[in-house]
JSON list of C-alpha atoms in Angstrom, two decimals:
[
{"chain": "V", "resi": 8, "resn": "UNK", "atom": "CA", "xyz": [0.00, 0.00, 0.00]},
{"chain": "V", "resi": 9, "resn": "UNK", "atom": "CA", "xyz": [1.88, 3.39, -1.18]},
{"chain": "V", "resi": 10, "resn": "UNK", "atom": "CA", "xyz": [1.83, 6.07, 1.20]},
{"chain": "V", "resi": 11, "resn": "UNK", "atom": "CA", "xyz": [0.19, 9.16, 0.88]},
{"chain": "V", "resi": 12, "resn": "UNK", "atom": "CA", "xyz": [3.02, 12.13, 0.53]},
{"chain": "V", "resi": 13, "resn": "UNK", "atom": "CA", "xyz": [3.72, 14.43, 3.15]},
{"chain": "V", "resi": 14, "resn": "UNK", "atom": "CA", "xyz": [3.36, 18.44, 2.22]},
{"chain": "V", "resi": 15, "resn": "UNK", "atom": "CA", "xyz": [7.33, 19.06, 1.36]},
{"chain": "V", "resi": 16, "resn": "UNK", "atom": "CA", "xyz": [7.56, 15.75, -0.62]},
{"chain": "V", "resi": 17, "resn": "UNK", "atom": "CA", "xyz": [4.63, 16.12, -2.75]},
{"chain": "V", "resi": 18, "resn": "UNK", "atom": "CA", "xyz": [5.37, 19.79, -3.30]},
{"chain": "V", "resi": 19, "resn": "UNK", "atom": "CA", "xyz": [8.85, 19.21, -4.45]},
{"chain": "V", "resi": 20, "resn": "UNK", "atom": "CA", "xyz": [8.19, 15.52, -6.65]},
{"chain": "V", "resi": 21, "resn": "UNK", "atom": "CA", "xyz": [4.81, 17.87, -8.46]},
{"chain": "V", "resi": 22, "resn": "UNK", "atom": "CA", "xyz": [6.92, 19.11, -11.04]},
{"chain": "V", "resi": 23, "resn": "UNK", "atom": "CA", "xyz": [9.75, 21.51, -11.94]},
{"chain": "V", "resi": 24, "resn": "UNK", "atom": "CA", "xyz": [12.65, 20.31, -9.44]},
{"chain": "V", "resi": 25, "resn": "UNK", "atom": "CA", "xyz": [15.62, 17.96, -11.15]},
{"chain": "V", "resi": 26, "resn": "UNK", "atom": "CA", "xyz": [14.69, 14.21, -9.53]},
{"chain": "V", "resi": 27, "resn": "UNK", "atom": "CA", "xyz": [16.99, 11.43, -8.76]},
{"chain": "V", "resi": 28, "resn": "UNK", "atom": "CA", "xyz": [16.57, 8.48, -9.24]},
{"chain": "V", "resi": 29, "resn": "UNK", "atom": "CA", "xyz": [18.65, 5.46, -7.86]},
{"chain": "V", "resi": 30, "resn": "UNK", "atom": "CA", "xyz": [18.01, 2.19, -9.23]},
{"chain": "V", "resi": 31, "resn": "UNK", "atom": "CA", "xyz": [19.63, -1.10, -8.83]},
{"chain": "V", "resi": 32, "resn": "UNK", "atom": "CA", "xyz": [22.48, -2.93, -12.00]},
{"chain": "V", "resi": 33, "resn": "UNK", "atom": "CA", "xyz": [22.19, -6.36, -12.47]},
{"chain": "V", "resi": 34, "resn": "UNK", "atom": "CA", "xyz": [25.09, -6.61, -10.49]},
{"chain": "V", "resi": 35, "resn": "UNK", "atom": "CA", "xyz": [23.61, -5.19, -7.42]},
{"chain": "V", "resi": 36, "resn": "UNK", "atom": "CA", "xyz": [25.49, -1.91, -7.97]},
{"chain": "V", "resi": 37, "resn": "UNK", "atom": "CA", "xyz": [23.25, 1.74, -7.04]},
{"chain": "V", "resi": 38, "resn": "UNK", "atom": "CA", "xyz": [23.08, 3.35, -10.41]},
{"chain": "V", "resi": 39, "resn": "UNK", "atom": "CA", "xyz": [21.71, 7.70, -10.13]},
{"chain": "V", "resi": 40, "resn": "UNK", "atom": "CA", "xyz": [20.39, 9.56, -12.85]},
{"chain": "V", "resi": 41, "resn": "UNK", "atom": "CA", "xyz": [18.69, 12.78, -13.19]},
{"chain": "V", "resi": 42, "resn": "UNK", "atom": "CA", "xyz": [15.32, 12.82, -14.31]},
{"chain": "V", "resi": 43, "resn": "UNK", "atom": "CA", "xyz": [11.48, 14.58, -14.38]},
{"chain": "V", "resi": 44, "resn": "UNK", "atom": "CA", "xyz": [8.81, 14.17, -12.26]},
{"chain": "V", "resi": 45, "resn": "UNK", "atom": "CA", "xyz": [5.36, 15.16, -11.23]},
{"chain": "V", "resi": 46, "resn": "UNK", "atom": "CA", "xyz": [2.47, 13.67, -9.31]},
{"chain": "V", "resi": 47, "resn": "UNK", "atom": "CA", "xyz": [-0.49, 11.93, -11.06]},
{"chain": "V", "resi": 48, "resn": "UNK", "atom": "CA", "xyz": [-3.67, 10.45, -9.26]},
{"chain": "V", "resi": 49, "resn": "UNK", "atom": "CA", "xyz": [-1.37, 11.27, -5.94]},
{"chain": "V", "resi": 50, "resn": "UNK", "atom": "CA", "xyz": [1.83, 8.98, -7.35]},
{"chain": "V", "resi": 51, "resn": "UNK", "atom": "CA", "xyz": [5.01, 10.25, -8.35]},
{"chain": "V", "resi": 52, "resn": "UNK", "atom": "CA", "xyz": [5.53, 9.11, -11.87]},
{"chain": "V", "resi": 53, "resn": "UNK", "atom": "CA", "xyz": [8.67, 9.86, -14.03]},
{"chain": "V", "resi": 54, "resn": "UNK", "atom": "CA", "xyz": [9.09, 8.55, -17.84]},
{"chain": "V", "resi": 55, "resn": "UNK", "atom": "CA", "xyz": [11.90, 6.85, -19.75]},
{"chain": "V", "resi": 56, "resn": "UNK", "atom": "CA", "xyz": [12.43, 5.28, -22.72]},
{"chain": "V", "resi": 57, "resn": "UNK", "atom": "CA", "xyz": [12.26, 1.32, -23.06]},
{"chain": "V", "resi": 58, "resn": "UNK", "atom": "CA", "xyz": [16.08, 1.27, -24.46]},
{"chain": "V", "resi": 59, "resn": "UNK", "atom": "CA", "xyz": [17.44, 3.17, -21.19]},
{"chain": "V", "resi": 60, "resn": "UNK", "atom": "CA", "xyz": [19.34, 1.31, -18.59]},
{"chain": "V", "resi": 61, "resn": "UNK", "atom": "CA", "xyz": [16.57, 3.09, -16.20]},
{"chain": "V", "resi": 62, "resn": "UNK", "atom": "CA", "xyz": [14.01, 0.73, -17.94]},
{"chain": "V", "resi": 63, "resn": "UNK", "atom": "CA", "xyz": [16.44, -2.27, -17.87]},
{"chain": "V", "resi": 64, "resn": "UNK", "atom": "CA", "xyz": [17.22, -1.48, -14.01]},
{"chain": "V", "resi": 65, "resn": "UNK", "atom": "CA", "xyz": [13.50, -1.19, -13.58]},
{"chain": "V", "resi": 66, "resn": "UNK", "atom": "CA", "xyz": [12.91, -4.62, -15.38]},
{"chain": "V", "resi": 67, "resn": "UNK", "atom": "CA", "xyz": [15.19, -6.85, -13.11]},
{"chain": "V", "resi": 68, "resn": "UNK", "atom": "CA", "xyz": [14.13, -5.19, -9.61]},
{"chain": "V", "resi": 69, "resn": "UNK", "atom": "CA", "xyz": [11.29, -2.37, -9.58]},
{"chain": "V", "resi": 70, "resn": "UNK", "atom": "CA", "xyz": [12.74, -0.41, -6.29]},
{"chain": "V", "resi": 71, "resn": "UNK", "atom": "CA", "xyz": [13.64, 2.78, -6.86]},
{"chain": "V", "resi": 72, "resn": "UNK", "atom": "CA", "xyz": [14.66, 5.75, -4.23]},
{"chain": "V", "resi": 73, "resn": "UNK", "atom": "CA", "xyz": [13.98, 9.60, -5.24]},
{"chain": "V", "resi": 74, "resn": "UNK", "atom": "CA", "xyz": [15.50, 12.39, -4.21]},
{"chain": "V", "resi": 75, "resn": "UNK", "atom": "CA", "xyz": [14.87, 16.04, -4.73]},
{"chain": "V", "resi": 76, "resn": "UNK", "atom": "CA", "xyz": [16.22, 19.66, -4.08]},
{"chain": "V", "resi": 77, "resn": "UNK", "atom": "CA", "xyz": [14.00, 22.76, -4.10]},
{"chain": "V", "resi": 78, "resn": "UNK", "atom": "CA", "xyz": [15.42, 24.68, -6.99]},
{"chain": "V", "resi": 79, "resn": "UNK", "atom": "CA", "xyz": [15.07, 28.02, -5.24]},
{"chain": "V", "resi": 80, "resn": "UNK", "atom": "CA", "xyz": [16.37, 26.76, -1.80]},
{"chain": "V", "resi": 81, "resn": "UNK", "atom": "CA", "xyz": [18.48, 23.72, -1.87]},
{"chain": "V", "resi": 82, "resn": "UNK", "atom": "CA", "xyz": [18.60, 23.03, 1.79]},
{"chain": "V", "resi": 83, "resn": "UNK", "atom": "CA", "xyz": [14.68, 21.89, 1.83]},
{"chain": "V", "resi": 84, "resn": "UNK", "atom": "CA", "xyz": [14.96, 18.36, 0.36]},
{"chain": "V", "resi": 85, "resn": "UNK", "atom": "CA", "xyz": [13.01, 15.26, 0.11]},
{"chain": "V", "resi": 86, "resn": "UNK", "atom": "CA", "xyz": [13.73, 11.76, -0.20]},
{"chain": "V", "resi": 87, "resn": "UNK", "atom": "CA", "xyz": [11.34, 8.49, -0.99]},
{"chain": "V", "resi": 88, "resn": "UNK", "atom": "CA", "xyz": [11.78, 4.63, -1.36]},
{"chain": "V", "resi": 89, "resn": "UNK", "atom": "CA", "xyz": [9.14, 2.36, -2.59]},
{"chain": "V", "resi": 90, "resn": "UNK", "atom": "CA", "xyz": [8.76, 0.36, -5.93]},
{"chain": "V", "resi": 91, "resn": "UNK", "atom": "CA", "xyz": [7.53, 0.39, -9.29]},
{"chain": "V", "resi": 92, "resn": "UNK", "atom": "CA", "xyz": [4.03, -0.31, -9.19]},
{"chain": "V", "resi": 93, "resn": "UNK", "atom": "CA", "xyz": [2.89, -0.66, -12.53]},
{"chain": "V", "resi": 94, "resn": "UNK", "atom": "CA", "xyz": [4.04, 1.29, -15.89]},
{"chain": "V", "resi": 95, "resn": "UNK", "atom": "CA", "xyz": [1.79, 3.17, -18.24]},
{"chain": "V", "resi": 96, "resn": "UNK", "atom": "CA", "xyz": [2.46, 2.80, -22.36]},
{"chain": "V", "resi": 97, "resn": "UNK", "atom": "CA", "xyz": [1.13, 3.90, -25.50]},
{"chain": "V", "resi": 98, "resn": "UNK", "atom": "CA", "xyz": [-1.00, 7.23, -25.74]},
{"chain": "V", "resi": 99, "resn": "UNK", "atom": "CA", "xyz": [-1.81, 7.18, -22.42]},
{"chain": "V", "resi": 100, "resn": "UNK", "atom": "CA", "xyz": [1.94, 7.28, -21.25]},
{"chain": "V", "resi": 101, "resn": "UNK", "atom": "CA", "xyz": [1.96, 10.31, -24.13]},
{"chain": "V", "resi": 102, "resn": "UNK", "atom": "CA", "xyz": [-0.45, 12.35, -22.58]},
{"chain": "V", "resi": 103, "resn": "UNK", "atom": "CA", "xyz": [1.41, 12.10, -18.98]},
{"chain": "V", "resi": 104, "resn": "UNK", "atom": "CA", "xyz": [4.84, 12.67, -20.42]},
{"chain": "V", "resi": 105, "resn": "UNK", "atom": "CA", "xyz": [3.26, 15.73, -22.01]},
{"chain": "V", "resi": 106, "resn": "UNK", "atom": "CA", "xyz": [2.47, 16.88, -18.59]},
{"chain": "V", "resi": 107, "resn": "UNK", "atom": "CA", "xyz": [5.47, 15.74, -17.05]},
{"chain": "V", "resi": 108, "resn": "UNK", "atom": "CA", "xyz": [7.28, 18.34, -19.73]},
{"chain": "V", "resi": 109, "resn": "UNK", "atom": "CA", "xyz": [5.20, 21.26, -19.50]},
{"chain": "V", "resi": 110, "resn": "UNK", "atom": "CA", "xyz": [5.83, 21.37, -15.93]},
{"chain": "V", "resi": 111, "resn": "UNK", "atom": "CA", "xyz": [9.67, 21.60, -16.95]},
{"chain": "V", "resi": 112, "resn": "UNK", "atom": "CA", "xyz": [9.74, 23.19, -19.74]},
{"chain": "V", "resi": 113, "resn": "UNK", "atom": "CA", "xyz": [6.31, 24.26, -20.68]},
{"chain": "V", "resi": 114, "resn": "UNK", "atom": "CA", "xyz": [5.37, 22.48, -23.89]},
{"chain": "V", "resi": 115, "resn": "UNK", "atom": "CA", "xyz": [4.68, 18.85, -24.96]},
{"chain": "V", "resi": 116, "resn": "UNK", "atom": "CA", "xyz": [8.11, 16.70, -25.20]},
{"chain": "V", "resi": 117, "resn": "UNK", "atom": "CA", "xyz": [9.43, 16.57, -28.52]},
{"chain": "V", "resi": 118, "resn": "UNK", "atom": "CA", "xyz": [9.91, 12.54, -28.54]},
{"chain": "V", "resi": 119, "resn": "UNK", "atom": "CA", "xyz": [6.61, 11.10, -29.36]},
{"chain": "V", "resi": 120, "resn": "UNK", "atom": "CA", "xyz": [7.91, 7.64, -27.44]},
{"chain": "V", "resi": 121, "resn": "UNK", "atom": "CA", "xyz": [8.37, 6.42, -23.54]},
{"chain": "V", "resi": 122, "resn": "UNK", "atom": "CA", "xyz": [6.88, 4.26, -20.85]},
{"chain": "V", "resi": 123, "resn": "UNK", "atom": "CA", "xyz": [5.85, 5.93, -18.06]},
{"chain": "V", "resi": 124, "resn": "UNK", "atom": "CA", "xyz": [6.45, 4.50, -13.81]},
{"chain": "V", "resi": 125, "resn": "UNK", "atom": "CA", "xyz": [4.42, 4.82, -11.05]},
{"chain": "V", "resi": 126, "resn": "UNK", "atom": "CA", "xyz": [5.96, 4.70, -7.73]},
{"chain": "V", "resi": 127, "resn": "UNK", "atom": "CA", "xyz": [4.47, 2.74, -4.90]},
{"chain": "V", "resi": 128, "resn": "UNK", "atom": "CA", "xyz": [5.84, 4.98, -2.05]},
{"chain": "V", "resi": 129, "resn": "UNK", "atom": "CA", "xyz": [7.00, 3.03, 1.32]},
{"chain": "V", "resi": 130, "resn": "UNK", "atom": "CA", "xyz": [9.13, 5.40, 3.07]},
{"chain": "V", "resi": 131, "resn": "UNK", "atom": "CA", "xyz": [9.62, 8.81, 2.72]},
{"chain": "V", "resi": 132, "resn": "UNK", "atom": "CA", "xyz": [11.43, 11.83, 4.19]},
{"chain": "V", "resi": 133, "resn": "UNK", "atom": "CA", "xyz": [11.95, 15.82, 4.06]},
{"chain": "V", "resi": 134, "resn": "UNK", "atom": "CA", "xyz": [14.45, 18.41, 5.23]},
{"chain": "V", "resi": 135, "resn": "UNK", "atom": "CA", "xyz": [14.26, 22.29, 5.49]},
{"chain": "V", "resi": 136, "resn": "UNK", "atom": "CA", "xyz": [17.04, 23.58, 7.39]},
{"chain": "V", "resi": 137, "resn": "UNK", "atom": "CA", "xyz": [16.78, 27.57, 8.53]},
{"chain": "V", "resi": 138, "resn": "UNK", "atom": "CA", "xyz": [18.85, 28.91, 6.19]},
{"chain": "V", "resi": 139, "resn": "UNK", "atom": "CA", "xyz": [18.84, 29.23, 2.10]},
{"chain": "V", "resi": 140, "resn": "UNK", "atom": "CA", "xyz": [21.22, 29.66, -0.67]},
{"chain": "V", "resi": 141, "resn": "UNK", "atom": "CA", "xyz": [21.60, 33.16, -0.17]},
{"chain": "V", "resi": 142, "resn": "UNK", "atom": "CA", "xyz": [23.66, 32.62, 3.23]},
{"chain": "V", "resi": 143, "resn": "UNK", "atom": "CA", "xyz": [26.67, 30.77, 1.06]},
{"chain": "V", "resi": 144, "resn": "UNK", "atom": "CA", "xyz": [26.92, 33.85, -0.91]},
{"chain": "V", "resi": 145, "resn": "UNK", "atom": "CA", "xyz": [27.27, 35.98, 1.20]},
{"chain": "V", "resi": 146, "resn": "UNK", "atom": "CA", "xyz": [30.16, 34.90, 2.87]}
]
């Protein structure tokens, strides 16, 4: 059963902050990569295509852990674990993707191709320390 997210999780995995996403090699090795997100019927989903070592990471074991930085302040930050729950394809995947861009970029994304995860969410975290950006330079 995924978790509901907490207010400085889903506020940060909604769209516009870079995502990471760590994933599991075949050879048990933590892979990282950058990626999009937003939240969709209250799950995080991101999209990749089917050739990406994301989607063969996914393939052999579906747990995944997120994090994110607030783009304006990077000392609030949020973390989750959980799993793949299911993945979306065709022109329904399309018509999330298209979402998932405009909140990055504000238009449809230009590859008319990718599958499309939704994250279970089992544990999940947040940090927003009392200071910002602005204090590093300043020194």
């Amino acid at each position: 059963m995924s978790l509901d997210l907490d207010p400085i999780p889903a506020d940060l995995f909604a769209g516009g902050h870079v995502v990471h996403l760590a994933t599991l090699r075949r050879d048990g090795a933590p892979q990282s990569r950058p990626l999009w997100t937003i939240l969709h019927d209250g799950r995080i989903v991101f999209f990749t295509q089917s050739s990406s070592a994301k989607a063969r990471h996914l393939a052999d074991d579906p747990r995944v852990s997120l994090s994110v930085a607030d783009k304006r302040n990077s000392y609030r930050s949020a973390w989750v674990r959980g799993r793949v729950e299911r993945t979306i394809e065709g022109e329904d995947a399309l018509a999330i993707i298209d979402l998932i861009s405009d909140a990055y970029i504000g238009r449809p994304f230009p590859m008319r191709s990718g599958t499309v995860y939704v994250v279970e969410v089992e544990a999940q975290g947040a940090m927003e320390l009392p200071f910002d950006d602005q204090d590093a330079r300043a020194s």
